[in-house]
Each structure stands twice: as structure tokens, then as C-alpha cells.
C-alpha positions as MATLAB code, in Angstrom:
seq = 'MAHPGFDFLTFATQVVFCPRSARHAHAFWCNDPALPEAKATQLAKILASPQTYEPWLGEKGCGGFHADWYLRWGEGHERHEVILCEGCHEALVYYAGGFVRCDLSKEGYEQISAITGEPPAP';
ca = [
      97.984   94.398   83.196;
      98.754   97.205   81.052;
      96.540  100.591   81.298;
      93.544  100.394   79.942;
      93.329  104.299   78.259;
      97.444  104.337   77.727;
      97.893  100.766   76.588;
      94.156   99.785   74.941;
      95.106   96.999   72.264;
      97.528   95.358   75.133;
      94.965   95.893   77.542;
      92.809   94.163   75.441;
      94.510   91.198   74.202;
      95.246   90.376   78.040;
      92.326   90.693   78.875;
      90.567   87.804   76.353;
      93.729   85.687   76.577;
      95.675   86.157   80.053;
      94.582   84.265   83.214;
      93.234   87.303   85.838;
      91.186   87.976   88.592;
      89.482   91.139   90.035;
      90.148   92.706   93.004;
      87.779   95.294   93.694;
      86.686   95.819   90.280;
      90.594   95.739   89.092;
      92.325   93.221   87.347;
      95.290   91.254   88.644;
      97.265   88.977   86.557;
      96.530   85.138   87.891;
      99.301   83.623   89.122;
     101.632   85.639   89.981;
     104.132   84.588   93.075;
     103.675   86.374   96.559;
     105.870   88.694   97.979;
     108.536   86.327   99.791;
     107.708   86.993  103.515;
     110.409   89.536  104.510;
     109.327   92.306  101.708;
     105.553   91.116  102.374;
     106.497   92.391  106.511;
     107.785   95.260  105.178;
     105.540   96.062  103.279;
     102.166   95.652  105.259;
     104.196   98.553  108.273;
     103.973  100.523  105.883;
     101.000  100.107  104.922;
      99.715   99.726  108.575;
     101.453  103.708  108.927;
      99.644  107.108  108.410;
     102.374  108.520  107.955;
     102.690  106.848  104.656;
      99.236  108.111  103.719;
      98.294  112.260  102.862;
      93.930  113.340  101.947;
      93.559  112.257   98.791;
      94.097  115.518   96.389;
      92.156  114.819   93.266;
      92.607  112.969   90.233;
      95.702  113.261   88.514;
      96.550  113.929   84.846;
      97.887  110.755   84.627;
      94.674  108.796   82.962;
      93.502  108.018   86.008;
      93.821  105.447   88.950;
      95.281  102.068   87.219;
      96.255   98.899   90.555;
      99.527   97.947   90.217;
      99.430   95.913   93.426;
      96.625   94.439   95.218;
      98.504   93.585   98.886;
      96.512   92.018  101.449;
      97.178   90.609  105.474;
      95.481   89.623  108.247;
      91.588   88.024  108.878;
      87.714   88.766  109.504;
      87.933   91.705  110.984;
      91.546   92.645  111.083;
      91.535   92.375  107.836;
      93.229   94.911  105.777;
      93.367   95.574  101.273;
      95.732   97.437   99.843;
      95.598   98.494   96.262;
      98.319  100.697   95.068;
      98.619  102.915   91.847;
     102.356  103.769   91.259;
     102.097  106.268   88.626;
      99.791  108.443   90.531;
     101.218  108.016   93.817;
      97.369  106.778   95.473;
      95.988  103.904   97.367;
      93.111  102.563   97.914;
      92.465  101.019  101.223;
      89.843   98.903  102.670;
      89.488   98.346  106.028;
      86.216   97.146  108.044;
      83.618   97.027  105.418;
      84.597  100.445  103.919;
      87.174  102.464  101.824;
      89.543  105.409  101.871;
      90.917  106.300   98.534;
      94.874  108.563   99.792;
      97.482  110.199   97.799;
     101.061  108.305   99.228;
     102.843  110.460  100.831;
     106.108  110.757   99.213;
     108.366  109.267  102.205;
     105.988  106.547  101.591;
     105.616  106.070   98.041;
     109.359  105.586   97.929;
     109.443  102.958  100.796;
     107.807  100.927   98.679;
     109.041  101.651   95.503;
     111.879  100.318   97.340;
     110.121   97.391   98.568;
     108.558   96.606   94.893;
     112.270   97.187   92.746;
     110.165  100.504   91.045;
     112.270  103.634   90.629;
     111.061  106.141   92.630;
     109.757  109.155   91.093;
     112.378  112.300   90.041;
];
């Protein structure tokens, strides 16, 4: 959905008129197609790797965390969820009833971008 800090009017219109769902208090479009199985498998492998993440260094100057992608795999105690912000290169990683906020490593971000279609940052 639109970034609420940069395009509030579009965001407000989307909230009122467009089907959406919330995952961990972040809004996403409803009925978006799932990633193709091959891409989902690649992405899960990248997101499961500790090398994808770095310690969170604090708020970025880009208007704050804005959820671009919600990814989930596994079930029960093996369920993993990750919410990505491609603008500030951050991730919220949910596992075992808790979560941690991380920065994405340069390599991790580039690997994710190659799959999601977002161009790598300069």
C-alpha cells in the first residue's frame, strides 16, 4: 500500500476503498497472488540465512518502516514470518512468539531484490 508518510491521501483512499489485511499491524493488499513456488523457495532460503541480517542501527531518515512484503513459511512451532521494508532495507523477523527488527545486509538485500524485482540500491 502507499506509504502513509509520503502519500497519505492515496493511503487513506486505499484504506477506505481497497480490500486489505493486516499482519502484525501492517497493512497489505488482499488477494495478492502468492509467489511462484521456485521464487518462494529461493526467498525462504535467503530469509532463513543469518547472513541476510545485521543488527538494527535505528530509525532511518526515509519516513520510518513501511511494510512492502509479508512472507511466511512453516507451520506450528516451525512457523517463520518476515516483513520487509525495501525502502530502508529492514526486516521484522517473527519466530517462536517474538520478533526482532534487523537491517538487511547489502548482499541479503541484493538477493531479495533480484527475486522481488526491485532494483538494488546504488
